[in-house]
mmCIF file of N, CA and C in Angstrom:
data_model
loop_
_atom_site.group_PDB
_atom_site.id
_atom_site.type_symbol
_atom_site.label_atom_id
_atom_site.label_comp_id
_atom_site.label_asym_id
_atom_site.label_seq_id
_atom_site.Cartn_x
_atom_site.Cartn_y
_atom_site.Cartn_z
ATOM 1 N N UNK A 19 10.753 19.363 3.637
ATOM 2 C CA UNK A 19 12.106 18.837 3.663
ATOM 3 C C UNK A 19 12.375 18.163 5.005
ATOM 4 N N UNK A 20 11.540 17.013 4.897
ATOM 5 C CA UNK A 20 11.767 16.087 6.498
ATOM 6 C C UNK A 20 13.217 15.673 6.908
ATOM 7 N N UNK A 21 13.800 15.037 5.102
ATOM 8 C CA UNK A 21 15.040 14.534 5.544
ATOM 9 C C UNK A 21 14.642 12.579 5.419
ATOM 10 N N UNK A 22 13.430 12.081 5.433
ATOM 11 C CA UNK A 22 13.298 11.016 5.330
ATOM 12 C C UNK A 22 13.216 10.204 3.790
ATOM 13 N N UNK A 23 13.030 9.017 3.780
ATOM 14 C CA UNK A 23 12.455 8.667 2.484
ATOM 15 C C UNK A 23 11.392 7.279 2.599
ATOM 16 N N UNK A 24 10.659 6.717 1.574
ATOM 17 C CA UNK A 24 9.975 5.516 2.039
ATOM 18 C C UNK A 24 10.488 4.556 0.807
ATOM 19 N N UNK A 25 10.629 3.682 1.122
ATOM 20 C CA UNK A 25 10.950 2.048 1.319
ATOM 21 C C UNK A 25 9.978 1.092 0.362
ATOM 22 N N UNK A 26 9.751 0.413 -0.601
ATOM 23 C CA UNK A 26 8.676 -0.823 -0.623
ATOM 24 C C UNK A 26 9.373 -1.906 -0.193
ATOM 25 N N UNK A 27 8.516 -2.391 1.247
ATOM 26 C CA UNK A 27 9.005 -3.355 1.954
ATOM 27 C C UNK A 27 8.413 -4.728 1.598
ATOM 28 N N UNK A 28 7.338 -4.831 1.256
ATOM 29 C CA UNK A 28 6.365 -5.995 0.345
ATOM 30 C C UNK A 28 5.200 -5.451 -0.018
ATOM 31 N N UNK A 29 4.737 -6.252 -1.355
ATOM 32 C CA UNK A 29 3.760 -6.125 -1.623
ATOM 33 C C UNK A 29 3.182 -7.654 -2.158
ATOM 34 N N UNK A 30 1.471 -7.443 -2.271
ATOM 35 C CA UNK A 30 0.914 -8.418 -3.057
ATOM 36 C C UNK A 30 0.005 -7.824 -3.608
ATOM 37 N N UNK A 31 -0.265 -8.861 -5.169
ATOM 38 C CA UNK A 31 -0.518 -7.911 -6.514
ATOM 39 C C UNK A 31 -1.738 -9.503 -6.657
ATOM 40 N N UNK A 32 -3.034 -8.483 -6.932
ATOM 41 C CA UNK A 32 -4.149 -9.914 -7.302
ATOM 42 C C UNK A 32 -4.627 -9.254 -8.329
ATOM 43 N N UNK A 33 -4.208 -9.751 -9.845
ATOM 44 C CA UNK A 33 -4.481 -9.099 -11.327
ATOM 45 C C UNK A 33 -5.710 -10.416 -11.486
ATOM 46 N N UNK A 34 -6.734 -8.894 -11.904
ATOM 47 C CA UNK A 34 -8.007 -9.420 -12.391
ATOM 48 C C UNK A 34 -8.474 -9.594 -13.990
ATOM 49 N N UNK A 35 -8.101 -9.260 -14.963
ATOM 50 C CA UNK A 35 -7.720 -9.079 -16.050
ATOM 51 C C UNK A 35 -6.417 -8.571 -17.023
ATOM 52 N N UNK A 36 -6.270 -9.190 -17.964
ATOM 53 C CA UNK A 36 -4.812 -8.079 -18.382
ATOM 54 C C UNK A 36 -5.472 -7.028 -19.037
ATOM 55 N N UNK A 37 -4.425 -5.793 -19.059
ATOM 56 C CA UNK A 37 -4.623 -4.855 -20.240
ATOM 57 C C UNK A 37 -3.970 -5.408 -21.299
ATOM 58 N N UNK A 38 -4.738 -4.687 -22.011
ATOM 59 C CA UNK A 38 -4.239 -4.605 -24.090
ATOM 60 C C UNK A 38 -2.797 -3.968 -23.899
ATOM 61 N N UNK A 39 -2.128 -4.372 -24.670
ATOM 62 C CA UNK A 39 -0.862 -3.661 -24.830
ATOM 63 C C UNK A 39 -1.214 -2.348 -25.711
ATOM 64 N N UNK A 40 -0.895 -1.235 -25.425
ATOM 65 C CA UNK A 40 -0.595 0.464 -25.464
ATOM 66 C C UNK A 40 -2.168 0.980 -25.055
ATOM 67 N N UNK A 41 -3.330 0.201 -24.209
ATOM 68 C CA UNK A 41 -4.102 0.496 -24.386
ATOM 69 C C UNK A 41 -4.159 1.597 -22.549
ATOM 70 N N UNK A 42 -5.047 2.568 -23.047
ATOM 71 C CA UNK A 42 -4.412 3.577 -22.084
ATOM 72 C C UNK A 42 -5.333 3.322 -20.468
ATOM 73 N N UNK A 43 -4.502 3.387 -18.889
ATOM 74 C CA UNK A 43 -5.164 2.886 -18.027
ATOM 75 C C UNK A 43 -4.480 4.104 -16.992
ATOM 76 N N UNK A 44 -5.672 3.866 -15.934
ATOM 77 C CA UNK A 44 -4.517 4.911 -14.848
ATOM 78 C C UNK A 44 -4.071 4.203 -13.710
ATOM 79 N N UNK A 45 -3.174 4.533 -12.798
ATOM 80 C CA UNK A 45 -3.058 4.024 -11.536
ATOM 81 C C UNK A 45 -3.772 4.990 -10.238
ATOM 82 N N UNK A 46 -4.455 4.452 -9.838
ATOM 83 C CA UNK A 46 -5.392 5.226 -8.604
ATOM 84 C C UNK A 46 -4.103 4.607 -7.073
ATOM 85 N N UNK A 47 -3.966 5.302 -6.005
ATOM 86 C CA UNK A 47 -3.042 5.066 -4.846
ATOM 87 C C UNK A 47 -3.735 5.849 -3.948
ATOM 88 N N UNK A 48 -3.898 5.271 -2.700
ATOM 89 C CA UNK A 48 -4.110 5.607 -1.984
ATOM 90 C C UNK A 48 -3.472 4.950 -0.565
ATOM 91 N N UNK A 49 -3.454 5.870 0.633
ATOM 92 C CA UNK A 49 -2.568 5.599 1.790
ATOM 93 C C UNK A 49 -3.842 5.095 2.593
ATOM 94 N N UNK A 50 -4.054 3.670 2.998
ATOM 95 C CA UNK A 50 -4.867 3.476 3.735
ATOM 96 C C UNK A 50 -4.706 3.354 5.473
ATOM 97 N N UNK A 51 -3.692 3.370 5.820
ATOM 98 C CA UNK A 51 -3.593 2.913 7.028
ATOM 99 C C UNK A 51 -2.067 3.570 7.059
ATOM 100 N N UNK A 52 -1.402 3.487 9.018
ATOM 101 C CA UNK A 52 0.004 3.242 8.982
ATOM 102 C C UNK A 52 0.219 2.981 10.514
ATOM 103 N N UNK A 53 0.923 2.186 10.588
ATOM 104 C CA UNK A 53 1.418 1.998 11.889
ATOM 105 C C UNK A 53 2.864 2.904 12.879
ATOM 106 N N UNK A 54 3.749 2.294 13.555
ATOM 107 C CA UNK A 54 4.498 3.477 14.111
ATOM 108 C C UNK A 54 6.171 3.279 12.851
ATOM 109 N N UNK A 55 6.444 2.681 11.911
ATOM 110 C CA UNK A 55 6.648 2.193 11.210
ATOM 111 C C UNK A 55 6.949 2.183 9.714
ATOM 112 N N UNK A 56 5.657 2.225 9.036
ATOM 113 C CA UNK A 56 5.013 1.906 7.832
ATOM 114 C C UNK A 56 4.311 3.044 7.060
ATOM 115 N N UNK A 57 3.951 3.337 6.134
ATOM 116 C CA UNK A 57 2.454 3.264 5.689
ATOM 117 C C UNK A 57 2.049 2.056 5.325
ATOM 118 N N UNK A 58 0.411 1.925 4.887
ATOM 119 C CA UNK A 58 -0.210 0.608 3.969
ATOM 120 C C UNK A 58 -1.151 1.147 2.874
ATOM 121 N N UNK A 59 -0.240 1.236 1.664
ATOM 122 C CA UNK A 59 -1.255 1.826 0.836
ATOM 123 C C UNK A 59 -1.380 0.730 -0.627
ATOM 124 N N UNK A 60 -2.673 0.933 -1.259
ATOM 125 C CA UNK A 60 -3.377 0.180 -2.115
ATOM 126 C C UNK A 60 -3.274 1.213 -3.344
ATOM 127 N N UNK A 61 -2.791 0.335 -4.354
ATOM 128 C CA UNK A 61 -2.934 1.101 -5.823
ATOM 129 C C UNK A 61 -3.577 -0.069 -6.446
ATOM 130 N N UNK A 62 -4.431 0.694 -7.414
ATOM 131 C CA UNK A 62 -5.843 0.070 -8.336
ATOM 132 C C UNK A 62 -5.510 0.350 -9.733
ATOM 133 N N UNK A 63 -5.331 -0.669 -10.554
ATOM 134 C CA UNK A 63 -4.665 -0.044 -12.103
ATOM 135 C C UNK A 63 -6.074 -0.639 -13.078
ATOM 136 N N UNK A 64 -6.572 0.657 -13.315
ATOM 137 C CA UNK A 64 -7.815 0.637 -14.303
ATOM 138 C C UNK A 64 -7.487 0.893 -15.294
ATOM 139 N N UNK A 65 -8.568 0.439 -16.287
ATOM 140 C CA UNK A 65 -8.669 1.130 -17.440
ATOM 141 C C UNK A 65 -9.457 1.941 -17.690
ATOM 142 N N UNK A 66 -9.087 3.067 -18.700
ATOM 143 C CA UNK A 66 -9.581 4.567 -19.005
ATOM 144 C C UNK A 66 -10.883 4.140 -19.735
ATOM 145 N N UNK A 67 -10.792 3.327 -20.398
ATOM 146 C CA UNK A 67 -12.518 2.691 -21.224
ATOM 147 C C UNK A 67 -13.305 2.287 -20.373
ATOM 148 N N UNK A 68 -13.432 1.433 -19.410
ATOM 149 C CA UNK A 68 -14.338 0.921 -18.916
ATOM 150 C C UNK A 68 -14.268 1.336 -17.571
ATOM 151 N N UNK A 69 -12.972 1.629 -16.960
ATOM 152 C CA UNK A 69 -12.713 1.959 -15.681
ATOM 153 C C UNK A 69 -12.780 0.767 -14.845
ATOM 154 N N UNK A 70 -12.519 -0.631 -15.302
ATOM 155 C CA UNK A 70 -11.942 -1.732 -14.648
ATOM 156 C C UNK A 70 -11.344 -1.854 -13.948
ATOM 157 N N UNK A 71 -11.205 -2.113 -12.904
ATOM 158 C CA UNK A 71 -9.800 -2.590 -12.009
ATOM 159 C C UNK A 71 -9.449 -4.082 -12.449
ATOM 160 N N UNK A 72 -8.208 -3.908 -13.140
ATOM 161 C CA UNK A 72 -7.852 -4.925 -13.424
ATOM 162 C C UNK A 72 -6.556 -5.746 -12.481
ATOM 163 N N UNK A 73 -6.019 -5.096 -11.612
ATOM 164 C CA UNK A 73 -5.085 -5.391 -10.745
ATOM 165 C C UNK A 73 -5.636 -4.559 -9.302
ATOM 166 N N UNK A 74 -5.079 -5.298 -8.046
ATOM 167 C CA UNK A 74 -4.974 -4.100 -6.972
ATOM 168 C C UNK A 74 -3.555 -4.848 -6.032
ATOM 169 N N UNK A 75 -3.320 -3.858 -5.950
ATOM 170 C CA UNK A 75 -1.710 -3.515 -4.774
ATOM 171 C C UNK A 75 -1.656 -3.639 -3.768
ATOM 172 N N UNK A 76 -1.324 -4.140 -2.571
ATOM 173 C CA UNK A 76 -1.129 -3.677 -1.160
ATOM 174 C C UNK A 76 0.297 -3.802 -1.049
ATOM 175 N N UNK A 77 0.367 -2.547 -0.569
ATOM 176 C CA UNK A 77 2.438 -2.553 -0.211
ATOM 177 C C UNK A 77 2.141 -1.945 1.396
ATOM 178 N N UNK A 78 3.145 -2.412 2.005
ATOM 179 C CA UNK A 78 3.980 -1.968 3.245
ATOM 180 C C UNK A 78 5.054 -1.115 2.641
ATOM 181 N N UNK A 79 4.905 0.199 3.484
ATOM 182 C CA UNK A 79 6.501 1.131 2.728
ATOM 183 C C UNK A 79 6.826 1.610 3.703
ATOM 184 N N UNK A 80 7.573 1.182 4.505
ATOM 185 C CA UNK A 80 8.492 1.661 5.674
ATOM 186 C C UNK A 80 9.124 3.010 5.324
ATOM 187 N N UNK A 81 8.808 3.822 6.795
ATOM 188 C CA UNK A 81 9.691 5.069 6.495
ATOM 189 C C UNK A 81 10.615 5.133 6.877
ATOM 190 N N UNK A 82 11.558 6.011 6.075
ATOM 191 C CA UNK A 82 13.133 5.726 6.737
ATOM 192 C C UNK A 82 13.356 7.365 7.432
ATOM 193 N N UNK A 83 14.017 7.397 8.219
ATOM 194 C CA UNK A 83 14.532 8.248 9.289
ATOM 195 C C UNK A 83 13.698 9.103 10.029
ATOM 196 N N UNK A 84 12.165 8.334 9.708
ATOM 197 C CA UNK A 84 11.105 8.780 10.259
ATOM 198 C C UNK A 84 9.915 8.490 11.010
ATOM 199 N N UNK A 85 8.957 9.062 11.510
ATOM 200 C CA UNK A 85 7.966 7.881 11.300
ATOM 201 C C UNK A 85 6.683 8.405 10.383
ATOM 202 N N UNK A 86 5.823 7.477 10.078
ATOM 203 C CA UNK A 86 4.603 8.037 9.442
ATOM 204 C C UNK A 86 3.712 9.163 9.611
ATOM 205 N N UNK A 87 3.868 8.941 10.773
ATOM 206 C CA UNK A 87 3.201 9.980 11.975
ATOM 207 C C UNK A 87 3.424 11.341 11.346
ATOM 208 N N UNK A 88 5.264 11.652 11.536
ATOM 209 C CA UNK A 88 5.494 12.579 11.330
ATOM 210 C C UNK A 88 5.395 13.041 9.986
ATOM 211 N N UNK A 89 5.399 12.111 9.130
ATOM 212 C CA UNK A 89 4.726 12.567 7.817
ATOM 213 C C UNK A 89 3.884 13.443 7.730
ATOM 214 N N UNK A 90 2.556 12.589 7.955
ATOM 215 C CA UNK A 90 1.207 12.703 8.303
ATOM 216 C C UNK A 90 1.016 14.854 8.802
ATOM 217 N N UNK A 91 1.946 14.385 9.746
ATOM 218 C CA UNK A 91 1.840 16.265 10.779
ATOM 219 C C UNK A 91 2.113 16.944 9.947
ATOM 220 N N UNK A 92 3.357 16.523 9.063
ATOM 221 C CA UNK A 92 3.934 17.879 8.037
ATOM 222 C C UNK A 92 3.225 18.079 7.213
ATOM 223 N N UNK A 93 2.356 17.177 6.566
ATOM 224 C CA UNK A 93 1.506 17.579 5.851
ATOM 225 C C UNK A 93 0.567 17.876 5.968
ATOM 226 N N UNK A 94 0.094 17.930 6.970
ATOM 227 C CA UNK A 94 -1.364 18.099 7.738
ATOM 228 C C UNK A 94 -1.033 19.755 8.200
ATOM 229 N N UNK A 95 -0.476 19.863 9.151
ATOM 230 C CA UNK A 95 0.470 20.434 9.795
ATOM 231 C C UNK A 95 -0.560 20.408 11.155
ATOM 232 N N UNK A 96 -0.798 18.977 11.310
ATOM 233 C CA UNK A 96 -1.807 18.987 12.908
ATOM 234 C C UNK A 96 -1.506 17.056 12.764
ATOM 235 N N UNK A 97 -1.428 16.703 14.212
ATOM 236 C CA UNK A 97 -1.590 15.078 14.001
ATOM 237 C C UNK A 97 -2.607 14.449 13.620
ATOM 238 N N UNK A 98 -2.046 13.402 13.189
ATOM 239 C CA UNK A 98 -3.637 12.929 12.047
ATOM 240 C C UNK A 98 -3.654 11.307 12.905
ATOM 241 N N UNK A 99 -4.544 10.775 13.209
ATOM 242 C CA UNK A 99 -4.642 9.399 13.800
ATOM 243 C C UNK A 99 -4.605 8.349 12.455
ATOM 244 N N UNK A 100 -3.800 7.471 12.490
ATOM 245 C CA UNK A 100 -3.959 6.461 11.503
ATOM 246 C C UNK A 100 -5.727 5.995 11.465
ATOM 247 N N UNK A 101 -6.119 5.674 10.436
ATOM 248 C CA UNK A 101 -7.488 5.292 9.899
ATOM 249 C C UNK A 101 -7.435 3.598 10.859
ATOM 250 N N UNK A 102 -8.415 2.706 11.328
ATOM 251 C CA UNK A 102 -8.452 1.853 11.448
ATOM 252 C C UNK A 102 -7.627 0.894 10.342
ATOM 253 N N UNK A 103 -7.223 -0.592 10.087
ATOM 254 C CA UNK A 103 -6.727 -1.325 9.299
ATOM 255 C C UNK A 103 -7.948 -1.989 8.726
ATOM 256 N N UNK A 104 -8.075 -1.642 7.547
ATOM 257 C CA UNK A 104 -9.063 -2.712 6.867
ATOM 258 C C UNK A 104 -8.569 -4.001 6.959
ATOM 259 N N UNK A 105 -9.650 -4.914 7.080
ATOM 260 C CA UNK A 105 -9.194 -6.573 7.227
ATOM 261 C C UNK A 105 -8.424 -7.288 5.799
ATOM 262 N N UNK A 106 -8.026 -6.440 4.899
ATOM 263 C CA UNK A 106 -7.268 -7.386 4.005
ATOM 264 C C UNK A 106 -5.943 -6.532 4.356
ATOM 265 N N UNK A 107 -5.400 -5.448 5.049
ATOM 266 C CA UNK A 107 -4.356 -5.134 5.417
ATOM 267 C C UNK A 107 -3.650 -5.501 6.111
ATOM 268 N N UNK A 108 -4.970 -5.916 7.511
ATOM 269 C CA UNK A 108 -4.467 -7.082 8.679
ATOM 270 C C UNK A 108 -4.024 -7.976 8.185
ATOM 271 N N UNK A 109 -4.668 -8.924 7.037
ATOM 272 C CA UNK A 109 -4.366 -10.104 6.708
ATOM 273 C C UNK A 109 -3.169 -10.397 6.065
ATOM 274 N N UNK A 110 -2.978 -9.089 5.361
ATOM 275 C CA UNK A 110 -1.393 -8.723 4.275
ATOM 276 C C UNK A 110 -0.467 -8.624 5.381
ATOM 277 N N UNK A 111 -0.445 -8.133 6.517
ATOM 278 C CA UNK A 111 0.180 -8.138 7.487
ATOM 279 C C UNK A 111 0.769 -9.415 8.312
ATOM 280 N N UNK A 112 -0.351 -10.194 8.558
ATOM 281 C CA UNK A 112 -0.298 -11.824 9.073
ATOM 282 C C UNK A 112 0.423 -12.367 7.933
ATOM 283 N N UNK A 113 0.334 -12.489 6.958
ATOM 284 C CA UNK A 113 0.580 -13.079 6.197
ATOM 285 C C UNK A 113 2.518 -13.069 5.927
ATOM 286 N N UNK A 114 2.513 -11.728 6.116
ATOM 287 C CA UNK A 114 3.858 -11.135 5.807
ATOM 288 C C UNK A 114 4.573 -11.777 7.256
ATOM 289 N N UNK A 115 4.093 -11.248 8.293
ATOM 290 C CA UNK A 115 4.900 -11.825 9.138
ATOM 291 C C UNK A 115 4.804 -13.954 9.360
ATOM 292 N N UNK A 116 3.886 -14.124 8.810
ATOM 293 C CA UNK A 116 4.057 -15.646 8.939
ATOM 294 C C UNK A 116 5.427 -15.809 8.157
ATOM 295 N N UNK A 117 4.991 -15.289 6.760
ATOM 296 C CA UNK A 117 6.788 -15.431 5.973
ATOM 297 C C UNK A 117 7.638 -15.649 6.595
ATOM 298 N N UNK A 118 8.067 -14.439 6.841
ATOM 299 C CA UNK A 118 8.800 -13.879 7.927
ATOM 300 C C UNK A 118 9.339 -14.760 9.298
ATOM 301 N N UNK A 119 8.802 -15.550 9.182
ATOM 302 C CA UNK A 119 8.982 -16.352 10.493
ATOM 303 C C UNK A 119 9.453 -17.689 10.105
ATOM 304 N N UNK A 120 8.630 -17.905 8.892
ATOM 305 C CA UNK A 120 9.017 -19.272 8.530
ATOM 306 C C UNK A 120 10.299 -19.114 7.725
ATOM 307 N N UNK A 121 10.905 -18.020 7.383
ATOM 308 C CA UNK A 121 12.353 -17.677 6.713
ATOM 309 C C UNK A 121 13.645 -17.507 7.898
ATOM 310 N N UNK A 122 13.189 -17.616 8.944
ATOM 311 C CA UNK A 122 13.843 -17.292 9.989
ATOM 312 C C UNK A 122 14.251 -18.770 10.265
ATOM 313 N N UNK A 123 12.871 -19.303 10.705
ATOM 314 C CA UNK A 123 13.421 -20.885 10.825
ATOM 315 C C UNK A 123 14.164 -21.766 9.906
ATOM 316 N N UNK A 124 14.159 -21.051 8.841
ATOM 317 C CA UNK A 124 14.836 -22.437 7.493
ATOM 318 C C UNK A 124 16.030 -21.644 7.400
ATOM 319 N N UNK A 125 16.461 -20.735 8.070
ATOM 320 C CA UNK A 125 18.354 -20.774 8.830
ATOM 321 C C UNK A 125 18.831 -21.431 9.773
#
């Protein structure tokens, strides 16, 4: 009971196939990274037949009244060092803040 909550602040979605409609798939998530800030986690939506990844996720989810960190401790209940940034997180990152910049200027 931290008292915080998390946020989806952006994401980008690169779908590699569709699913069948009612045909049954799971969502795999995982927290790859986080800054002082954020987490950066990746969800993978397969299918149960073949185990395809037919989509994958990268979201930024800002924590609110917290930081990740402290997540991380409570659940750990020891500090945990963020994992290095894989280079398509960096890039989801650049990318986001280029936005970000160029939305600033077209005010």
């Amino acid at each position: 009971k931290l008292g915080g909550s998390v946020a989806l602040g952006a994401s980008a979605i690169r779908f590699r196939r569709s699913l069948q409609f009612l045909s049954p798939f799971r969502v795999r998530t995982k927290i790859l990274c986080w800054d002082d800030k954020a987490f950066y986690i990746e969800q993978r939506i397969e299918t149960l037949k073949d185990n395809f990844i037919c989509a994958i996720i990268y979201s930024k989810c800002p924590v609110i009244r917290l930081s990740p960190a402290q997540v991380v401790e409570a659940t750990y209940r020891e500090p945990v060092e963020s994992p290095e940034f894989p280079p398509e997180v960096s890039t989801f990152i650049q990318m986001n803040n280029i936005s970000s910049e160029n939305l600033r200027k077209s005010l």
